[in-house]
Coordinates of C-alpha atoms and ligand atoms in Angstrom, one line a residue:
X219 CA 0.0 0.0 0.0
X220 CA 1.3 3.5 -1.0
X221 CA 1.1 5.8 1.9
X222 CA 2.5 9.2 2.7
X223 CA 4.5 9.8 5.2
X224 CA 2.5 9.8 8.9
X225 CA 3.7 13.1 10.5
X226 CA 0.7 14.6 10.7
X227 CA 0.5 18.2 9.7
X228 CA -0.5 20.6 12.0
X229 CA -1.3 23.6 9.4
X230 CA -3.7 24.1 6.7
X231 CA -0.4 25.1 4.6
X232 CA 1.4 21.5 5.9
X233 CA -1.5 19.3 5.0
X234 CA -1.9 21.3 1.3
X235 CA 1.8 20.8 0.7
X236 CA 1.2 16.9 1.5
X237 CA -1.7 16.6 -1.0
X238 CA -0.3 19.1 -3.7
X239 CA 2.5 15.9 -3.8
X240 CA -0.3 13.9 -4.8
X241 CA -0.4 12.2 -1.5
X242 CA -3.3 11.3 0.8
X243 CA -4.4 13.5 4.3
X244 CA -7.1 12.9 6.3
X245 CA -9.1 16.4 7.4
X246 CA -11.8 17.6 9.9
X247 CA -15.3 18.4 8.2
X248 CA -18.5 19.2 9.8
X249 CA -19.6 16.0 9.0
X250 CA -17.0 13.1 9.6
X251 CA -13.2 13.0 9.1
X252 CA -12.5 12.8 4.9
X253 CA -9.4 11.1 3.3
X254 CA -8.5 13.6 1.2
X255 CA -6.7 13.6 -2.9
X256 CA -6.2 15.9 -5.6
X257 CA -9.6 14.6 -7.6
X258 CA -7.8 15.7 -11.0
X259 CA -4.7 13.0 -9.9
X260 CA -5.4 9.2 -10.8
X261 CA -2.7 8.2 -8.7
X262 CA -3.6 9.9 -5.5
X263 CA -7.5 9.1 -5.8
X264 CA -6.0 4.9 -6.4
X265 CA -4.2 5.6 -2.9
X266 CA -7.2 6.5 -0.9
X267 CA -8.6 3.4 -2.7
X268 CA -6.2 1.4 -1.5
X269 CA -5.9 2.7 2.4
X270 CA -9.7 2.3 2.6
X271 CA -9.6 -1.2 0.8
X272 CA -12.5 0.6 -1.2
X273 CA -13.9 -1.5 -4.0
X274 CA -13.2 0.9 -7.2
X275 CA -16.7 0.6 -8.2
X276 CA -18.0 2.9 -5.3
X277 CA -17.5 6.4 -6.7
X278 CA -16.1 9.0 -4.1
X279 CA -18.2 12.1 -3.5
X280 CA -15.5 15.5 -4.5
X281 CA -15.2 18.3 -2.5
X282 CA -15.2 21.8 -3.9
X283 CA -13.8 25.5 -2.3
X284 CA -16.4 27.5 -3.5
X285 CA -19.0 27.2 -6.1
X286 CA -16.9 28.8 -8.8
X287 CA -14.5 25.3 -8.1
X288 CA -17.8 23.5 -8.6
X289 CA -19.1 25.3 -11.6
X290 CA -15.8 24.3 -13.6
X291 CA -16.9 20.3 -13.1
X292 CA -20.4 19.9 -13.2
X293 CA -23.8 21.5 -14.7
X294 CA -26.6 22.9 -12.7
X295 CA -30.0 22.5 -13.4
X296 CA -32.4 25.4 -11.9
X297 CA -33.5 22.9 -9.6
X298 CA -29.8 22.5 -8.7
X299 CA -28.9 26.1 -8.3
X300 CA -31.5 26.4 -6.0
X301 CA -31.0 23.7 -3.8
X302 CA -26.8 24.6 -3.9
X303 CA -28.2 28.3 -3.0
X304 CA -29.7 27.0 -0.3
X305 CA -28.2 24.0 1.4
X306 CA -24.2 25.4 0.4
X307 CA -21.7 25.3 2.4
X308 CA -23.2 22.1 4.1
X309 CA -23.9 18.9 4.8
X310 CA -25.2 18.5 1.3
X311 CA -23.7 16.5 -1.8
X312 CA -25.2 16.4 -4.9
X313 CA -24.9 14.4 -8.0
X314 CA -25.4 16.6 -10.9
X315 CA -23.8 15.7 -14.6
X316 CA -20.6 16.5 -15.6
X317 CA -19.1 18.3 -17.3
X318 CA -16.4 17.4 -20.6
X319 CA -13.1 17.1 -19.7
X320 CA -13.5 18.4 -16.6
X321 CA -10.6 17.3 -15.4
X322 CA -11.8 14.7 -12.3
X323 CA -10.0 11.5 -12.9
X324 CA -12.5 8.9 -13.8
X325 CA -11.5 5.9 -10.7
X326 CA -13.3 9.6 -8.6
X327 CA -16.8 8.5 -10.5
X328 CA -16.0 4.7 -11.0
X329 CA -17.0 5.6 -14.9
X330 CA -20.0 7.1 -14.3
X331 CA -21.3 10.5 -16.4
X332 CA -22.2 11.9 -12.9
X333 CA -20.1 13.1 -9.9
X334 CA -21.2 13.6 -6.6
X335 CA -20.4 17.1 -5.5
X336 CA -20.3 19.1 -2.2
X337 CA -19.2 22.6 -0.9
X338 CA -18.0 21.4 2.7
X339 CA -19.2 24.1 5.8
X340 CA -16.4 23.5 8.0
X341 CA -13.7 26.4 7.1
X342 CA -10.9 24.4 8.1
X343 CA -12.0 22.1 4.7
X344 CA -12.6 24.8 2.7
X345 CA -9.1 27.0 3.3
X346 CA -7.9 23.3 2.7
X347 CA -9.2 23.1 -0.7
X348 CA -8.5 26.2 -1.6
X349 CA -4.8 26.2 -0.8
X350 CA -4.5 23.0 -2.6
X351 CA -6.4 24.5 -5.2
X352 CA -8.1 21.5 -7.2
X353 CA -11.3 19.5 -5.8
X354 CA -10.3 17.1 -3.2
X355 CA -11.9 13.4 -3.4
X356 CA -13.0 12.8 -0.2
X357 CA -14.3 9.9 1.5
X358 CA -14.8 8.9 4.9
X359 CA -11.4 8.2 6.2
X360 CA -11.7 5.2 8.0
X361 CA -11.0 1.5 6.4
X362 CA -13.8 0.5 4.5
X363 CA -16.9 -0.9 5.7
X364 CA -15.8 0.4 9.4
X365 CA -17.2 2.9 11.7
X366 CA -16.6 7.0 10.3
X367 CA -14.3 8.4 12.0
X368 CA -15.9 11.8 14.2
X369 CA -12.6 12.6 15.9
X370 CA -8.9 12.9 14.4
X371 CA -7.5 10.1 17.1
X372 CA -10.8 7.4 15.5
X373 CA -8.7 8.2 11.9
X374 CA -5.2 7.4 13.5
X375 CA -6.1 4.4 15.3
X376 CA -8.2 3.1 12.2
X377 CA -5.5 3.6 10.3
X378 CA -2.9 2.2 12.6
X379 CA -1.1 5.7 12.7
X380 CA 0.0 5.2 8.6
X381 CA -2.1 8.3 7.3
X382 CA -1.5 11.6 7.9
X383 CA -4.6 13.9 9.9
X384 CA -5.0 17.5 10.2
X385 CA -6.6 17.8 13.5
X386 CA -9.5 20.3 13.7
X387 CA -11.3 18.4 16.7
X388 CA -14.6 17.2 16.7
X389 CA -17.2 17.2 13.8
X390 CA -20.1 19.2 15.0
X391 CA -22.7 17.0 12.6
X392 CA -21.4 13.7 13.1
X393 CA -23.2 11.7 10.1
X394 CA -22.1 11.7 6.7
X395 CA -23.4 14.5 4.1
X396 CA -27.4 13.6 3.1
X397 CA -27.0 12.8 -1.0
X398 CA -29.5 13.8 -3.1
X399 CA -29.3 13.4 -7.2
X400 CA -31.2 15.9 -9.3
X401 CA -31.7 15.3 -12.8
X402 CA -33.4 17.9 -14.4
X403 CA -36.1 19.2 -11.9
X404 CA -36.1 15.5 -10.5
X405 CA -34.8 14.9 -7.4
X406 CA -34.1 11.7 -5.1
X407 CA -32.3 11.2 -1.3
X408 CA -29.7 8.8 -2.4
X409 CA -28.1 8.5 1.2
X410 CA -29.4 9.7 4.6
X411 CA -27.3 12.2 6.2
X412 CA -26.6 15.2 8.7
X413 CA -29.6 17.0 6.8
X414 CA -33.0 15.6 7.5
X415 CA -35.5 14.9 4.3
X416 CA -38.0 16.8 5.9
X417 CA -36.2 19.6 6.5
X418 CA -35.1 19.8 2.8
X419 CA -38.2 18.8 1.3
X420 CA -39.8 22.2 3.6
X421 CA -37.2 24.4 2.6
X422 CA -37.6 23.5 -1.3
X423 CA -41.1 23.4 -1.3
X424 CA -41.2 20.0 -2.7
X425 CA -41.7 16.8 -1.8
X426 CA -38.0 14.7 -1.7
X427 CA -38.6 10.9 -2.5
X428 CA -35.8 8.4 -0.8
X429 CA -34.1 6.2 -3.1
X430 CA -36.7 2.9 -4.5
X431 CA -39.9 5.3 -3.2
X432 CA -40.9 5.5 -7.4
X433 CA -38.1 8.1 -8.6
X434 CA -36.6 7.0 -12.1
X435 CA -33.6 7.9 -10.9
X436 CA -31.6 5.3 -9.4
X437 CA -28.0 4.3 -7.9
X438 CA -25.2 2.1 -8.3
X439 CA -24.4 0.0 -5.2
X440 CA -26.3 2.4 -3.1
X441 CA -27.3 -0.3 -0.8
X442 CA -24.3 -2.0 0.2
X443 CA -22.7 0.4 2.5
X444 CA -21.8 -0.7 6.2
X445 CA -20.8 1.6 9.2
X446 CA -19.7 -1.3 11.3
X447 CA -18.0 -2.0 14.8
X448 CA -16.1 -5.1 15.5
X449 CA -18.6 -6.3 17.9
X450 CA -22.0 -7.6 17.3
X451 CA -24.8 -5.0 17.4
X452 CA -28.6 -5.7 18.7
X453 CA -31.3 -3.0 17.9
X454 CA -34.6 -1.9 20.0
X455 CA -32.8 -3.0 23.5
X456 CA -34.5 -1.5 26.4
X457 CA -33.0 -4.4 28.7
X458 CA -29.4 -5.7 27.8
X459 CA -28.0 -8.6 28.8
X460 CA -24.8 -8.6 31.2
X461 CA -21.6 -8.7 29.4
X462 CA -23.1 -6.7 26.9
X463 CA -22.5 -2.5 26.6
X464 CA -25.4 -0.2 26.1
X465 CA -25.9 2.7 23.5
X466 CA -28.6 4.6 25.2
X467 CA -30.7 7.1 24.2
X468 CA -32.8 9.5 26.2
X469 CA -33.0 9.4 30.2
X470 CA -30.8 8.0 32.7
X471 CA -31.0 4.2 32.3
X472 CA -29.4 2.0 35.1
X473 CA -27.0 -0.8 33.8
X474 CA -24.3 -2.1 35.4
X475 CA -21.9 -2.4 32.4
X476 CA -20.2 -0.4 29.7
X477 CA -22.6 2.3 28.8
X478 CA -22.6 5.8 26.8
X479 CA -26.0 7.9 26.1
X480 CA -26.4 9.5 22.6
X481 CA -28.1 12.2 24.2
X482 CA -29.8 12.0 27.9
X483 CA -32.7 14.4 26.7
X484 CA -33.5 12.6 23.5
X485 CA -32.0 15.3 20.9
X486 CA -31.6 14.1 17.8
X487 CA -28.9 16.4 16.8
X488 CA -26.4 15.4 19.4
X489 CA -27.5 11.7 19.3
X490 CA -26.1 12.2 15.4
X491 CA -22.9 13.8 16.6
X492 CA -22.2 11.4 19.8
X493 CA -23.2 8.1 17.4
X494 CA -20.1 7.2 15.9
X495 CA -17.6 8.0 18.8
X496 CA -20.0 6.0 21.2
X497 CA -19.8 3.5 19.0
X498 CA -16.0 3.2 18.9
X499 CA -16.1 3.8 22.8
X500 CA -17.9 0.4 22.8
X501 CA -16.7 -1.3 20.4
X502 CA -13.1 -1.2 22.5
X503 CA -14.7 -2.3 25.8
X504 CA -14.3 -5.5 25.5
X505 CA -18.5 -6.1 25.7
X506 CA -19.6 -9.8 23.8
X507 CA -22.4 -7.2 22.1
X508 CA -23.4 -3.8 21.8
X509 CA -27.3 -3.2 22.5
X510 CA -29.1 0.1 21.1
X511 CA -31.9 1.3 22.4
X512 CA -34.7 2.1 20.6
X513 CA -34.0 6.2 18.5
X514 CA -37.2 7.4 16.8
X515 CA -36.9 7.8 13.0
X516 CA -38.4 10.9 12.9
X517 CA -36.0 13.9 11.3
X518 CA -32.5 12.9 11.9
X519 CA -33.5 9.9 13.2
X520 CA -34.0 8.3 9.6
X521 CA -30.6 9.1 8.9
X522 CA -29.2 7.6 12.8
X523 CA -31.3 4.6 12.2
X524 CA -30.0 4.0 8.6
X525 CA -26.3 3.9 10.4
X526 CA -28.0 1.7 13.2
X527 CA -29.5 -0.6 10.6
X528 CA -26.4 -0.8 8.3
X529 CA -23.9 -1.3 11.9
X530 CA -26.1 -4.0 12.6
X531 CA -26.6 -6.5 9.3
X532 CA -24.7 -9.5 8.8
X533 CA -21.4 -8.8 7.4
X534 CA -21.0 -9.2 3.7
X535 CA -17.6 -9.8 2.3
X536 CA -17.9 -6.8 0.0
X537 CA -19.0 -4.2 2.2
X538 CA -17.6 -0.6 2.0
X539 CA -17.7 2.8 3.3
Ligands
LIG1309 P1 -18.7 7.9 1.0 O1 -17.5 8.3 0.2 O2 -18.5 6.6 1.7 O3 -19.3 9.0 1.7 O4 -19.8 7.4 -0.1 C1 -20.1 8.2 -1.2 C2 -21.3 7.6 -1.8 O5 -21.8 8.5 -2.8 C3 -21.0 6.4 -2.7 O6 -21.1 5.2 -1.9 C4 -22.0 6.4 -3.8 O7 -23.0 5.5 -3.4 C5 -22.4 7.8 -3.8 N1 -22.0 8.4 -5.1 C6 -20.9 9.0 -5.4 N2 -20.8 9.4 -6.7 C7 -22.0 9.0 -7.2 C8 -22.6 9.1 -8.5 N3 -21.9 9.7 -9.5 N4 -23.8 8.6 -8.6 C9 -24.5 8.0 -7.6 N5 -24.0 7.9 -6.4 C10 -22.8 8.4 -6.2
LIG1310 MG1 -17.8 6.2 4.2

């Protein structure tokens, strides 16, 4: 495997330099950590490939400065400048078509005529990409089919300490971006994420189908994604058994064993931050199981039970994150 060297930079300036040389560094967003690489260089995208262990057919979503960067790789609909006007700089990626020769190598879209686009909200990205100076491909940098990394120390120890990490502490959302594909003035939620479908459907007026609920437009390998921990997960606890560890949500439960709350007063939004780092909390304490309670699927909660769901499925010998 091809990885740059692990001093981790501790400057915006230190961590462009690193992926300028077409090398890969992990960075904060306000979602999850990304593994960052110079979108337009086929060699640095095939080495965040390769740390994850990411089959190449799951295109990477690229991340843009500004929405000038963006405009030089993809074109927007109406229905796409509005919803860039309004959910930009965010938790938002898009998958618009792209433009000719736009320069993104094509392992970034796994061949496809789309690419999935996003104008990051944490500034620590953004000054990123714009010292670098191209779009950076960015997936979650943890190795593939693992938990996302929320914190810089969940990338180092998932990575065993071999890729570098700009630190910019926690990430204040704490689920991947929400995807949505427009196509025309169709749009679909490809993925769940940090922004609710309600809560986009209200703000565009319209309403915002998930993925399979009748759009035309569909996915490649959409479904196959897993977000899980070492240890076995079991959903809708409200009793677990001793030697298991508890992922609560809501009120004080009493359990006499490894336990972390997602958010004592039942707040969706810091259940969706707290999720994947009480997740790795657990998965290191040596519990037989983790047991979740029960988290309403209301607003975020679709997108915290979708991580729930995927955590806890069988393993399958090709899933990725
Ligand atoms: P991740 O990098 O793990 O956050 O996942 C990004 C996801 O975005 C991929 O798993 C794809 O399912 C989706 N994606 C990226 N590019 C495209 C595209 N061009 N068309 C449809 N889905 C895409
Ligand atoms: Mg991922």
């Amino acid at each position: 495997m091809i990885i740059s060297a692990t001093i981790h930079p501790t400057t915006i300036q230190e961590a462009a330099a690193i992926l300028r040389e077409g090398q890969i560094c992990a960075f904060p967003t306000e979602t999850v950590y990304g593994l960052g690489a110079d979108a337009t260089n086929a060699d640095a995208v095939l080495n965040v490939y390769q740390a994850k262990g990411r089959p190449r057919f799951n295109p990477l979503i690229v991340h843009c400065a500004d929405l000038a960067m963006a405009r030089q790789l993809v074109v927007f609909s109406p229905l796409a400048e509005k919803v860039a006007a309004a959910f930009w700089p965010g938790p938002m990626s898009l998958v618009l078509p792209m433009l000719p020769d736009n320069g993104i190598a094509d392992i970034v879209t796994a061949g496809l005529p789309t690419l999935a686009i996003r104008i990051p909200a944490h500034p620590a990205a953004r000054e990123l990409i714009a010292a670098v100076g191209k779009p950076l491909a960015a997936p979650s940098a943890n190795p593939s089919g693992r938990l996302s990394p929320t914190r810089a120390s969940e990338v180092i120890s998932g990575f065993d300490g071999q890729v570098p990490v700009l630190d910019g502490g926690p990430c204040h959302a704490g689920l991947e971006s929400t995807i949505l594909a427009i196509d025309g003035e169709a749009v679909v939620q490809l993925r769940t994420g940090a922004l609710a479908r309600d809560d986009i459907a209200e703000t565009l007026g319209m309403p915002v189908p998930a993925i399979g609920e009748g759009s035309a437009i569909t996915a490649p390998g959409m479904l196959l994604n897993h977000y899980a921990p070492k240890t076995d997960i079991r959903l809708d606890v409200i009793s677990p058994e001793a030697g298991e560890a508890y992922l609560a949500f809501g009120g004080e439960p009493v359990f006499d064993g490894p336990m972390r709350n997602l958010s004592p007063s039942g707040d969706l939004r810091e259940a969706a931050r707290n999720l994947f780092t009480c997740l790795h909390e657990l998965d290191a304490s040596g519990a037989t199981g983790i047991a979740v309670a029960p988290v309403p699927f209301q607003g975020l909660g679709e997108a915290i039970n979708d991580r729930l769901q995927r955590a806890a499925a069988p393993r399958d010998p090709v899933a990725k994150a």
